[in-house]
Amino acid sequence: MADRAALEEAVRLQGERVRGLKLQKAGAELIEEEVSKLLKLKAELGSDEGKQKFVLKTPKGTRDYSPRQMAVREKVFDVIISCFKRHGAEVIDTPVFELKETLTGKYGEDSKLIYDLKDQGGELLALRYDLTVPFARYLAMNKLTNIKRYHIAKVYRRDNPAMTRGRYREFYQCDFDIAGQFDPMIPDAECLKIICEILSALQLGDFLIKVNDRRILDGMFNVCGVPDSKFRTICSSVDKLDKMSWEDVKNEMVEEKGLASEVADLIGAYVKQHGGVSLVEQLLQDPKLSQNKLALEGLGDLKLLFEYLTLFGITEKITFDLSLARGLDYYTGVIYEAVLLQTPTRQGEEPLGVGSVAAGGRYDGLVGMFDPKGRKVPCVGLSIGVERIFSIVEQRMEASEEKVRTTETQVLVAAAQKKLLEERLKLVAELWDRGIKVDIRKENLVEEIRRRTSQYPPHLLN
Amino acid sequence: MQRLGPLSREAWATLTLQLLRPPCAGASLLSPRVLGGLVQPPAREFAEARLKIQLESDKEKSNFVIKTPKGTRDLNPQQMAIREKILNAVIRCFKCHGAKGLDTPVFELKEVLTEKYGENSRLIYDLKDQGGELLALRYDLTVPFARYLAMNKIKKMKRYHIGKVWRRENPSINQGRYREFCQCDFDIAGQFDPMIPDAECLKIIYEILNTLQLGDFLIKVNDRRILDGMFAVCGVPENKFRFVCSSVDKLGKMSWKDVREEMVGKMGLASEVADCIGDYIQQHGGGSLVEQLLQDPKLSQNKLALEGLRDLKLLFEYLTLFGITEKIIFDLSLARGLDYYTGVIYEAVLLQAPTRQGEEPLGVGSVAAGGRYDDLVGMFDPKGRKVPCVGLSIGVERIFSIVEQRMEATEKIQMTETQVLVAAAQKNFLKERMKLIAELWDAGIKAEMLYKKDPSFLSQLHYCEETGIPLVAIIGERELKDGVIKLRSVASREEVDIKRENIVTEIQRRTCES
């Protein structure tokens, strides 16, 4: 028994060592070595014969949805789906896992966050990381050249969950995408219109949608003198401007990523700018940027976009923000991110955190990566970050002390005496057959009345 | 800017660097600057690199097959439309009976699923050990439910759960059997007076199968205690109970002769024992069979069998009150696979598997099943506290297949709910179309427009016909001047001018009426 205890302790220590290395972002080889040591120790520990294990938890980073949370979720999805349908989208679904090869090479550094399935002798599989890559695979597989679809489903990322901020390892995404070759910026404008409609309908308070363009970013880096090899890493530094101050971001770029100080300053002058269509006009006149072909393309498209957004009546919610540099690798054109301006908090709790509630962009190269002939299908889309919205709506409901009707029970059939059971069953069956919702209880009347008032069923049949 | 085709960024980078011999003029320009798939390489080396890469990429592509994993499939909009209808009907029934919705994660800790499924455990999808907890995809929705109850110390709950589950079985497309499939579960947990919740479960199965209009069906009912009691009185050694049980379960697919052969030949059961079992399990009937067996000289001596028979008798009384007994049959050969049932068990089968002309029947199979499982929650509770449960699962995948097969090939469902297409017959009306459509969306009207600046009128009409949009809102020079919108009915081709300020109400009126 002492050996076993020692072994368990060794497993625990080794597990901590591995976690520590991962946090420090140590070299991949070192981590692998320590992980295999851990696996060996675990194997030695072996199976526990006969001992009952009472593991009463969901896996790390996941949670059950209680009936109350399901009611919130249903409400939120209803709003979102009705908006997607209003815009003429069809719906599809894909399997929860894909062939590992389908997901490989699509997520850049984030690939290490993918959940793999165990090799059990068949195909190598992995849980989907988002709904966009499966969509691209679906288009290529079915040789579709245009479709407007929405997809609401859970995705999986082995992130470090920060559950107070509504960040989990298993979470819902609500995606809407338009695939196909169309006249420029019209579908892109529709996506922004949809985000506005949804966020307004959900009544989450005031919000703002930041817009930028991958080509403007890359053009800007180019004219500032960022070496090509550093583009992506500088991009991810710039992306942190919404969480860190410019001084800290500049420090990261110069000290950690080896960027020349003057180059950083030039970037700084640009990325601090944000505004409406007038900023687009201004930059089109910018002496440096206007020499860069890529930036010009991006600025030209943004100008057109703003025209359409004006026609859609949503420009007061849109801001052109040069510091928007979203994480994923596959965006090729316009990118956008919606943030709530006032994160509601409960008494004494940390604010829900700065963070987006919706985001998206154009990604013209993704489908071609799947097609055997490399045929391109341009795509633009958006993803609503519902988990954060669930938290907000749930908090808001609690705050207003609104009772969520978790059942739609309309009638409580009361029985004053036990002998009335038979009659009650018959009556209940009749009501069910007529589609009236009924809940049988067998406790006494007083109890029932008390319960009824706490559940607010519309009337009591006596 | 040249496109080099869909090679991954890393691959392009590696190949480029391999092709170029240092020192080379402008070497710093050669590290690829990738912009989401677009690459800007220098001129001369480009031609060489391009050829080499195309050869490499062709080879790479021929190895890469795009498909969904074995036993899984995408659901296209048509299939989703069918599913939505069916699931809505199921949910409506569950809610009608006062159940609350619940959802659990797609995977559980491996230990939660261990030792719950008997021999079927080998069919569980494990997740790779990536240094964290050991996980596995859920095999059903019942074990997660038991875990939820124990975890939250809940003693009473009536819940429904609709979600996918995963089993590494041999998939069979024409039997509607996949490795990833949807289950609709309804369960009642808690200590109540006997058989009332059990009767409600059967009532629910009845209601759902009726509503879905799948044709005639039957619900077979049996009880684990009757089975075990029967094995005991027939002389089956206790250690062979579960094996004999799974043989008996095959009576639905195999003949009694073959099942008997398996029991005697493979399991070494004595001939008389097998025959004794045979006499019982070939019986089925209504409440009268229960009465008959209560008088059976052997069975009535067995405490367990008596318990089961008495509960079934009570159950039949309640089913009579619920008015559903003509669909219920007490069938002694029903011996469902899962290990955790402790009392009544039931399985609903369609009596006539509907077929298309010349095709094989969809195959015998259940469309719903369930039973009582009183010990499962206790397995999760550290103090072993029991929470008795009874429930049912609707086999929606099989129902989806049946409904899909039934739909005529030419039958068109409109896969969107769009009510009106915003169109223009003339050029340069993009702005007007956009303003109008924003107005319609803001009023909650389901509207679309083509993503073209100047689409032809014909292509716009064609789009409506293809996708089933019933109305077209047309704007043009004359309409602008007169302050109207021309509203056209796609079906009747009738057109009428509606005042601009009335367009929303007019469209709403028409879509309500249809």
Short mmCIF file of N, CA and C in Angstrom, two decimals, chain A residues 22 39 42 53-60 62 64-65 67 70 73-74 85-88 90-97 99 101 114-118 120 123 125 137-138 148 154 156 158 170 178 182-183 190 193 197 218 228 231-232 294 308 329 332 368-369 372 407-408 425 429 432-433 436-438 442, chain B residues 6 9 33-36 61 64 67-70 72 74-77 80 84 95-97 100-107 109 111 124-130 132-133 135 147-148 151 164 166 168 180 193 200 203 207 318 322 379-382 415-418 430 434 441-442 445-448 451-453:
data_model
loop_
_atom_site.label_atom_id
_atom_site.label_comp_id
_atom_site.label_asym_id
_atom_site.label_seq_id
_atom_site.Cartn_x
_atom_site.Cartn_y
_atom_site.Cartn_z
N LYS A 22 4.36 23.44 -19.50
CA LYS A 22 3.45 23.95 -20.53
C LYS A 22 3.17 25.43 -20.31
N LEU A 39 3.02 9.35 -18.45
CA LEU A 39 2.18 8.24 -18.92
C LEU A 39 2.70 6.91 -18.38
N LYS A 42 1.72 6.54 -14.80
CA LYS A 42 0.30 6.24 -14.70
C LYS A 42 0.04 4.77 -14.99
N LYS A 53 -14.62 4.20 -7.54
CA LYS A 53 -14.18 5.58 -7.64
C LYS A 53 -15.40 6.48 -7.75
N PHE A 54 -15.48 7.49 -6.94
CA PHE A 54 -16.63 8.37 -7.03
C PHE A 54 -16.22 9.69 -7.64
N VAL A 55 -16.19 9.66 -8.96
CA VAL A 55 -15.78 10.88 -9.62
C VAL A 55 -17.02 11.61 -10.05
N LEU A 56 -17.38 12.61 -9.27
CA LEU A 56 -18.59 13.32 -9.60
C LEU A 56 -18.26 14.68 -10.15
N LYS A 57 -17.71 14.68 -11.32
CA LYS A 57 -17.48 15.97 -11.94
C LYS A 57 -17.52 15.81 -13.45
N THR A 58 -17.73 16.93 -14.12
CA THR A 58 -17.61 16.93 -15.57
C THR A 58 -16.14 17.18 -15.86
N PRO A 59 -15.69 16.82 -17.06
CA PRO A 59 -14.28 17.05 -17.37
C PRO A 59 -13.91 18.53 -17.26
N LYS A 60 -12.63 18.77 -17.03
CA LYS A 60 -12.12 20.14 -16.88
C LYS A 60 -12.56 21.01 -18.06
N THR A 62 -15.56 21.87 -18.90
CA THR A 62 -16.89 21.60 -19.45
C THR A 62 -17.91 21.71 -18.33
N ASP A 64 -22.38 20.93 -17.26
CA ASP A 64 -23.74 20.56 -17.63
C ASP A 64 -24.54 21.85 -17.81
N TYR A 65 -25.60 21.76 -18.57
CA TYR A 65 -26.55 22.86 -18.65
C TYR A 65 -27.77 22.46 -17.84
N PRO A 67 -31.57 22.80 -16.14
CA PRO A 67 -32.79 23.23 -16.81
C PRO A 67 -32.89 24.75 -16.92
N MET A 70 -30.69 25.81 -19.65
CA MET A 70 -31.27 25.40 -20.92
C MET A 70 -32.34 26.40 -21.35
N ARG A 73 -30.58 29.35 -22.69
CA ARG A 73 -29.99 28.99 -23.98
C ARG A 73 -31.04 28.97 -25.08
N GLU A 74 -32.20 28.39 -24.78
CA GLU A 74 -33.26 28.29 -25.76
C GLU A 74 -33.69 29.68 -26.21
N LYS A 85 -32.49 33.04 -40.12
CA LYS A 85 -33.53 32.63 -41.07
C LYS A 85 -34.09 33.83 -41.81
N ARG A 86 -34.17 34.96 -41.11
CA ARG A 86 -34.68 36.17 -41.74
C ARG A 86 -33.82 36.55 -42.94
N HIS A 87 -32.54 36.18 -42.86
CA HIS A 87 -31.62 36.51 -43.96
C HIS A 87 -31.49 35.37 -44.96
N GLY A 88 -32.36 34.38 -44.85
CA GLY A 88 -32.43 33.36 -45.88
C GLY A 88 -31.39 32.27 -45.79
N GLU A 90 -29.82 28.58 -44.88
CA GLU A 90 -30.19 27.19 -44.65
C GLU A 90 -29.34 26.70 -43.49
N VAL A 91 -29.70 25.53 -42.95
CA VAL A 91 -28.91 25.03 -41.83
C VAL A 91 -28.30 23.68 -42.17
N ILE A 92 -27.09 23.43 -41.70
CA ILE A 92 -26.46 22.12 -41.87
C ILE A 92 -25.90 21.65 -40.53
N ASP A 93 -25.50 20.40 -40.50
CA ASP A 93 -24.78 19.91 -39.33
C ASP A 93 -23.65 19.00 -39.79
N THR A 94 -22.59 18.95 -39.02
CA THR A 94 -21.45 18.09 -39.36
C THR A 94 -21.10 17.24 -38.15
N PRO A 95 -20.32 16.17 -38.32
CA PRO A 95 -19.98 15.32 -37.18
C PRO A 95 -19.12 16.06 -36.16
N VAL A 96 -19.14 15.59 -34.95
CA VAL A 96 -18.40 16.26 -33.88
C VAL A 96 -16.89 16.10 -34.06
N PHE A 97 -16.49 15.02 -34.75
CA PHE A 97 -15.07 14.89 -35.02
C PHE A 97 -14.83 14.81 -36.52
N LEU A 99 -11.62 13.81 -39.62
CA LEU A 99 -10.36 13.13 -39.82
C LEU A 99 -9.28 14.11 -39.38
N GLU A 101 -6.48 14.71 -40.50
CA GLU A 101 -5.86 15.42 -41.64
C GLU A 101 -6.67 16.63 -42.05
N ILE A 114 -6.03 21.28 -30.08
CA ILE A 114 -7.03 20.36 -30.61
C ILE A 114 -7.11 19.10 -29.75
N TYR A 115 -8.34 18.62 -29.50
CA TYR A 115 -8.54 17.36 -28.80
C TYR A 115 -8.41 16.22 -29.81
N ASP A 116 -7.43 15.35 -29.62
CA ASP A 116 -7.33 14.17 -30.49
C ASP A 116 -8.12 13.02 -29.90
N LEU A 117 -8.59 12.15 -30.78
CA LEU A 117 -9.17 10.90 -30.29
C LEU A 117 -8.07 9.85 -30.24
N LYS A 118 -8.23 8.87 -29.38
CA LYS A 118 -7.22 7.83 -29.23
C LYS A 118 -7.19 6.99 -30.49
N GLN A 120 -7.59 3.91 -31.99
CA GLN A 120 -8.14 2.63 -31.59
C GLN A 120 -8.15 1.66 -32.76
N GLU A 123 -9.44 5.08 -38.19
CA GLU A 123 -8.94 6.35 -38.71
C GLU A 123 -8.48 7.23 -37.54
N LEU A 125 -8.69 10.54 -35.64
CA LEU A 125 -9.74 11.55 -35.57
C LEU A 125 -9.40 12.64 -34.57
N ARG A 137 -14.74 22.08 -45.67
CA ARG A 137 -14.66 20.68 -46.09
C ARG A 137 -15.97 20.24 -46.74
N TYR A 138 -17.09 20.70 -46.16
CA TYR A 138 -18.43 20.36 -46.67
C TYR A 138 -18.61 20.92 -48.08
N LYS A 148 -25.60 29.81 -48.46
CA LYS A 148 -25.70 30.70 -47.31
C LYS A 148 -26.19 29.83 -46.17
N LYS A 154 -21.47 22.71 -30.77
CA LYS A 154 -20.36 22.86 -29.83
C LYS A 154 -19.03 22.59 -30.53
N TYR A 156 -14.52 22.35 -29.62
CA TYR A 156 -13.66 21.88 -28.55
C TYR A 156 -12.24 22.41 -28.65
N ARG A 158 -8.57 22.73 -26.19
CA ARG A 158 -7.91 22.42 -24.92
C ARG A 158 -7.21 23.65 -24.38
N GLU A 170 -15.37 23.24 -23.89
CA GLU A 170 -16.45 22.83 -24.78
C GLU A 170 -17.42 24.00 -24.80
N ILE A 178 -21.51 33.04 -45.83
CA ILE A 178 -21.96 33.14 -47.21
C ILE A 178 -20.80 32.74 -48.09
N PHE A 182 -19.43 36.75 -55.54
CA PHE A 182 -20.47 37.76 -55.72
C PHE A 182 -19.85 39.12 -55.93
N ASP A 183 -20.68 40.10 -56.18
CA ASP A 183 -20.16 41.47 -56.30
C ASP A 183 -19.61 41.88 -54.94
N GLU A 190 -23.83 42.44 -45.34
CA GLU A 190 -24.94 41.71 -44.74
C GLU A 190 -24.52 41.05 -43.43
N LYS A 193 -24.61 43.57 -40.79
CA LYS A 193 -26.01 43.89 -40.48
C LYS A 193 -26.59 42.84 -39.55
N GLU A 197 -28.23 43.22 -35.83
CA GLU A 197 -29.60 42.80 -35.53
C GLU A 197 -29.63 41.89 -34.31
N ASP A 218 -1.39 44.15 -43.30
CA ASP A 218 -0.14 43.71 -43.92
C ASP A 218 0.53 44.85 -44.69
N ASP A 228 9.25 40.64 -43.34
CA ASP A 228 8.18 39.69 -43.68
C ASP A 228 8.06 38.56 -42.66
N PHE A 231 5.80 39.25 -39.69
CA PHE A 231 4.43 39.74 -39.86
C PHE A 231 3.45 39.13 -38.89
N ARG A 232 3.39 37.79 -38.88
CA ARG A 232 2.36 37.13 -38.07
C ARG A 232 2.57 37.37 -36.59
N LEU A 294 -1.46 46.55 -51.65
CA LEU A 294 -2.32 45.74 -50.79
C LEU A 294 -3.21 46.62 -49.92
N TYR A 308 -22.26 50.72 -48.15
CA TYR A 308 -23.37 49.77 -47.98
C TYR A 308 -23.90 49.80 -46.55
N ASP A 329 -5.56 32.33 -38.71
CA ASP A 329 -4.70 32.51 -39.87
C ASP A 329 -5.41 32.65 -41.20
N THR A 332 -8.57 36.66 -45.14
CA THR A 332 -7.85 37.25 -46.28
C THR A 332 -8.28 38.68 -46.58
N GLY A 368 -10.29 26.34 -51.12
CA GLY A 368 -9.33 25.87 -52.11
C GLY A 368 -8.31 24.92 -51.53
N MET A 369 -8.05 25.02 -50.22
CA MET A 369 -7.09 24.11 -49.60
C MET A 369 -7.63 22.68 -49.55
N PRO A 372 -9.36 19.23 -54.59
CA PRO A 372 -8.26 18.58 -55.30
C PRO A 372 -7.71 19.44 -56.43
N THR A 407 -40.33 24.65 -16.54
CA THR A 407 -41.23 23.72 -17.19
C THR A 407 -42.37 24.54 -17.73
N GLU A 408 -43.06 24.05 -18.68
CA GLU A 408 -44.18 24.83 -19.19
C GLU A 408 -45.47 24.24 -18.68
N LEU A 425 -55.59 9.79 -13.06
CA LEU A 425 -54.84 9.28 -14.20
C LEU A 425 -55.65 9.38 -15.47
N ALA A 429 -54.67 11.72 -18.68
CA ALA A 429 -54.51 11.16 -20.04
C ALA A 429 -55.33 11.97 -21.04
N TRP A 432 -53.49 15.21 -21.73
CA TRP A 432 -52.34 15.02 -22.59
C TRP A 432 -52.78 14.83 -24.03
N ASP A 433 -53.87 14.04 -24.21
CA ASP A 433 -54.31 13.79 -25.58
C ASP A 433 -54.75 15.06 -26.28
N ILE A 436 -52.60 19.46 -23.73
CA ILE A 436 -52.45 20.38 -22.61
C ILE A 436 -51.37 19.83 -21.68
N LYS A 437 -50.52 20.73 -21.21
CA LYS A 437 -49.38 20.27 -20.44
C LYS A 437 -49.77 20.03 -18.98
N VAL A 438 -49.45 18.87 -18.50
CA VAL A 438 -49.86 18.51 -17.15
C VAL A 438 -48.73 17.86 -16.39
N LYS A 442 -48.21 13.78 -6.34
CA LYS A 442 -49.06 12.98 -5.48
C LYS A 442 -49.06 13.45 -4.03
N PRO B 6 -3.22 25.50 -53.35
CA PRO B 6 -3.55 25.30 -51.93
C PRO B 6 -2.54 24.46 -51.18
N ARG B 9 1.13 26.68 -45.70
CA ARG B 9 2.17 27.70 -45.59
C ARG B 9 3.51 27.11 -45.24
N ARG B 33 6.06 35.47 -47.53
CA ARG B 33 5.14 36.33 -46.79
C ARG B 33 3.76 35.86 -47.18
N VAL B 34 3.17 35.20 -46.25
CA VAL B 34 1.91 34.59 -46.64
C VAL B 34 0.75 35.40 -46.11
N LEU B 35 -0.15 35.67 -46.99
CA LEU B 35 -1.32 36.43 -46.58
C LEU B 35 -2.53 35.55 -46.74
N GLY B 36 -2.72 34.71 -45.76
CA GLY B 36 -3.88 33.83 -45.79
C GLY B 36 -3.94 33.00 -47.06
N LYS B 61 -1.95 15.86 -52.58
CA LYS B 61 -3.40 15.88 -52.69
C LYS B 61 -3.97 14.52 -52.99
N PHE B 64 -4.73 12.79 -49.89
CA PHE B 64 -5.68 13.37 -48.96
C PHE B 64 -7.09 13.20 -49.49
N LYS B 67 -13.40 13.48 -46.62
CA LYS B 67 -14.60 12.74 -46.27
C LYS B 67 -14.87 12.94 -44.79
N THR B 68 -16.07 12.54 -44.38
CA THR B 68 -16.34 12.54 -42.95
C THR B 68 -15.83 11.19 -42.42
N PRO B 69 -15.58 11.12 -41.11
CA PRO B 69 -15.10 9.84 -40.58
C PRO B 69 -16.10 8.71 -40.79
N LYS B 70 -15.61 7.48 -40.79
CA LYS B 70 -16.42 6.29 -40.99
C LYS B 70 -17.59 6.29 -40.02
N THR B 72 -20.04 8.34 -39.87
CA THR B 72 -20.63 9.64 -39.57
C THR B 72 -21.00 10.32 -40.87
N ASP B 74 -22.50 14.33 -42.74
CA ASP B 74 -23.03 15.68 -42.64
C ASP B 74 -24.53 15.60 -42.83
N LEU B 75 -25.23 16.60 -42.36
CA LEU B 75 -26.66 16.67 -42.61
C LEU B 75 -26.91 17.90 -43.46
N ASN B 76 -27.45 17.68 -44.66
CA ASN B 76 -27.70 18.81 -45.55
C ASN B 76 -29.00 19.51 -45.16
N PRO B 77 -29.27 20.68 -45.75
CA PRO B 77 -30.45 21.44 -45.32
C PRO B 77 -31.76 20.65 -45.41
N MET B 80 -31.89 18.42 -42.45
CA MET B 80 -32.07 19.22 -41.25
C MET B 80 -33.53 19.66 -41.12
N GLU B 84 -35.76 18.83 -37.90
CA GLU B 84 -36.35 19.88 -37.08
C GLU B 84 -37.82 19.56 -36.79
N LYS B 95 -42.36 18.10 -23.22
CA LYS B 95 -42.73 19.28 -22.43
C LYS B 95 -44.15 19.17 -21.92
N CYS B 96 -44.99 18.57 -22.75
CA CYS B 96 -46.39 18.37 -22.37
C CYS B 96 -46.49 17.56 -21.09
N HIS B 97 -45.52 16.68 -20.87
CA HIS B 97 -45.52 15.87 -19.66
C HIS B 97 -44.71 16.49 -18.55
N LYS B 100 -38.17 18.92 -17.96
CA LYS B 100 -37.27 20.05 -18.18
C LYS B 100 -36.08 19.58 -19.02
N GLY B 101 -35.56 20.47 -19.83
CA GLY B 101 -34.42 20.11 -20.68
C GLY B 101 -33.12 20.10 -19.92
N LEU B 102 -32.19 19.24 -20.33
CA LEU B 102 -30.88 19.14 -19.70
C LEU B 102 -29.85 18.89 -20.78
N ASP B 103 -28.63 19.38 -20.57
CA ASP B 103 -27.56 19.03 -21.52
C ASP B 103 -26.29 18.74 -20.73
N THR B 104 -25.49 17.80 -21.25
CA THR B 104 -24.24 17.45 -20.58
C THR B 104 -23.12 17.51 -21.62
N PRO B 105 -21.85 17.52 -21.18
CA PRO B 105 -20.76 17.59 -22.15
C PRO B 105 -20.72 16.35 -23.03
N VAL B 106 -20.07 16.49 -24.14
CA VAL B 106 -20.04 15.43 -25.12
C VAL B 106 -19.11 14.29 -24.66
N PHE B 107 -18.14 14.62 -23.80
CA PHE B 107 -17.32 13.56 -23.25
C PHE B 107 -17.41 13.58 -21.72
N LEU B 109 -15.45 11.86 -17.99
CA LEU B 109 -14.24 11.23 -17.49
C LEU B 109 -14.39 9.74 -17.77
N GLU B 111 -13.60 7.20 -16.24
CA GLU B 111 -14.04 6.39 -15.10
C GLU B 111 -15.55 6.40 -14.95
N ILE B 124 -16.74 2.05 -26.99
CA ILE B 124 -16.64 3.45 -26.57
C ILE B 124 -15.47 4.14 -27.28
N TYR B 125 -15.68 5.38 -27.72
CA TYR B 125 -14.62 6.18 -28.32
C TYR B 125 -13.82 6.85 -27.20
N ASP B 126 -12.55 6.49 -27.09
CA ASP B 126 -11.70 7.15 -26.10
C ASP B 126 -11.05 8.38 -26.71
N LEU B 127 -10.75 9.35 -25.86
CA LEU B 127 -9.93 10.46 -26.32
C LEU B 127 -8.48 10.14 -26.01
N LYS B 128 -7.58 10.71 -26.79
CA LYS B 128 -6.16 10.43 -26.62
C LYS B 128 -5.69 11.00 -25.30
N ASP B 129 -4.78 10.32 -24.66
CA ASP B 129 -4.21 10.85 -23.43
C ASP B 129 -3.23 11.94 -23.81
N GLN B 130 -3.64 13.20 -23.61
CA GLN B 130 -2.77 14.31 -23.96
C GLN B 130 -2.20 14.96 -22.72
N GLY B 132 -3.69 15.21 -19.77
CA GLY B 132 -4.67 15.67 -18.77
C GLY B 132 -5.53 14.50 -18.30
N GLU B 133 -6.82 14.76 -18.07
CA GLU B 133 -7.72 13.71 -17.61
C GLU B 133 -7.97 12.72 -18.75
N LEU B 135 -10.45 10.84 -20.97
CA LEU B 135 -11.82 11.13 -21.35
C LEU B 135 -12.34 10.14 -22.37
N ARG B 147 -24.98 10.46 -13.45
CA ARG B 147 -23.85 11.22 -12.91
C ARG B 147 -24.30 12.62 -12.49
N TYR B 148 -25.17 13.21 -13.30
CA TYR B 148 -25.69 14.55 -12.99
C TYR B 148 -26.50 14.54 -11.70
N MET B 151 -24.15 13.98 -8.75
CA MET B 151 -23.29 15.14 -8.57
C MET B 151 -24.03 16.30 -7.90
N LYS B 164 -26.32 13.96 -29.28
CA LYS B 164 -25.69 12.88 -30.02
C LYS B 164 -24.91 11.98 -29.07
N TRP B 166 -22.02 8.40 -29.26
CA TRP B 166 -21.04 7.79 -30.16
C TRP B 166 -20.71 6.36 -29.78
N ARG B 168 -18.55 2.84 -31.45
CA ARG B 168 -17.70 2.35 -32.53
C ARG B 168 -18.22 1.03 -33.06
N GLU B 180 -22.18 7.92 -35.09
CA GLU B 180 -22.59 9.13 -34.39
C GLU B 180 -24.07 9.27 -34.65
N ASP B 193 -44.80 6.17 -6.02
CA ASP B 193 -45.60 4.96 -5.92
C ASP B 193 -45.38 4.13 -7.17
N GLU B 200 -46.38 6.24 -17.38
CA GLU B 200 -46.29 7.51 -18.13
C GLU B 200 -45.28 7.39 -19.27
N LYS B 203 -46.88 5.72 -22.09
CA LYS B 203 -47.84 6.65 -22.69
C LYS B 203 -47.14 7.63 -23.62
N GLU B 207 -47.71 8.24 -27.55
CA GLU B 207 -48.08 9.54 -28.12
C GLU B 207 -47.15 9.97 -29.24
N TYR B 318 -52.81 0.50 -15.13
CA TYR B 318 -52.61 1.92 -15.43
C TYR B 318 -52.66 2.19 -16.93
N PHE B 322 -54.88 4.72 -19.12
CA PHE B 322 -54.31 5.65 -20.09
C PHE B 322 -54.81 5.40 -21.50
N MET B 379 -24.48 3.90 -7.98
CA MET B 379 -23.10 3.55 -8.31
C MET B 379 -22.22 4.79 -8.30
N PHE B 380 -22.83 5.98 -8.42
CA PHE B 380 -22.05 7.21 -8.44
C PHE B 380 -21.99 7.87 -7.08
N ASP B 381 -22.89 7.47 -6.19
CA ASP B 381 -22.94 8.16 -4.91
C ASP B 381 -21.97 7.53 -3.92
N PRO B 382 -21.15 8.34 -3.28
CA PRO B 382 -20.16 7.79 -2.35
C PRO B 382 -20.80 6.99 -1.23
N MET B 415 -36.15 25.14 -48.14
CA MET B 415 -35.17 24.96 -47.08
C MET B 415 -34.85 26.25 -46.34
N THR B 416 -35.42 27.33 -46.80
CA THR B 416 -35.27 28.57 -46.05
C THR B 416 -36.69 29.03 -45.75
N GLU B 417 -36.82 30.07 -44.96
CA GLU B 417 -38.17 30.56 -44.65
C GLU B 417 -38.40 31.91 -45.30
N THR B 418 -37.57 32.23 -46.29
CA THR B 418 -37.63 33.57 -46.89
C THR B 418 -39.00 33.85 -47.48
N LEU B 430 -29.00 49.17 -56.96
CA LEU B 430 -28.47 48.46 -55.79
C LEU B 430 -28.81 49.21 -54.50
N MET B 434 -30.94 47.85 -51.30
CA MET B 434 -30.37 47.72 -49.97
C MET B 434 -31.19 48.48 -48.93
N TRP B 441 -35.95 43.84 -43.10
CA TRP B 441 -35.33 43.09 -42.01
C TRP B 441 -35.65 43.70 -40.67
N ASP B 442 -35.56 45.05 -40.61
CA ASP B 442 -35.80 45.72 -39.33
C ASP B 442 -37.23 45.51 -38.85
N ILE B 445 -39.21 40.99 -41.30
CA ILE B 445 -39.62 40.23 -42.49
C ILE B 445 -38.43 39.46 -43.01
N LYS B 446 -38.69 38.21 -43.47
CA LYS B 446 -37.61 37.38 -43.97
C LYS B 446 -37.40 37.68 -45.44
N ALA B 447 -36.29 38.30 -45.73
CA ALA B 447 -36.06 38.78 -47.09
C ALA B 447 -34.65 38.51 -47.56
N GLU B 448 -34.53 38.36 -48.86
CA GLU B 448 -33.21 38.19 -49.48
C GLU B 448 -33.10 39.10 -50.69
N TYR B 451 -26.71 39.04 -54.56
CA TYR B 451 -25.51 39.80 -54.26
C TYR B 451 -24.86 40.33 -55.52
N LYS B 452 -25.67 40.93 -56.36
CA LYS B 452 -25.14 41.50 -57.59
C LYS B 452 -25.61 42.94 -57.69
N LYS B 453 -24.76 43.79 -58.24
CA LYS B 453 -25.13 45.20 -58.38
C LYS B 453 -26.29 45.34 -59.35
#
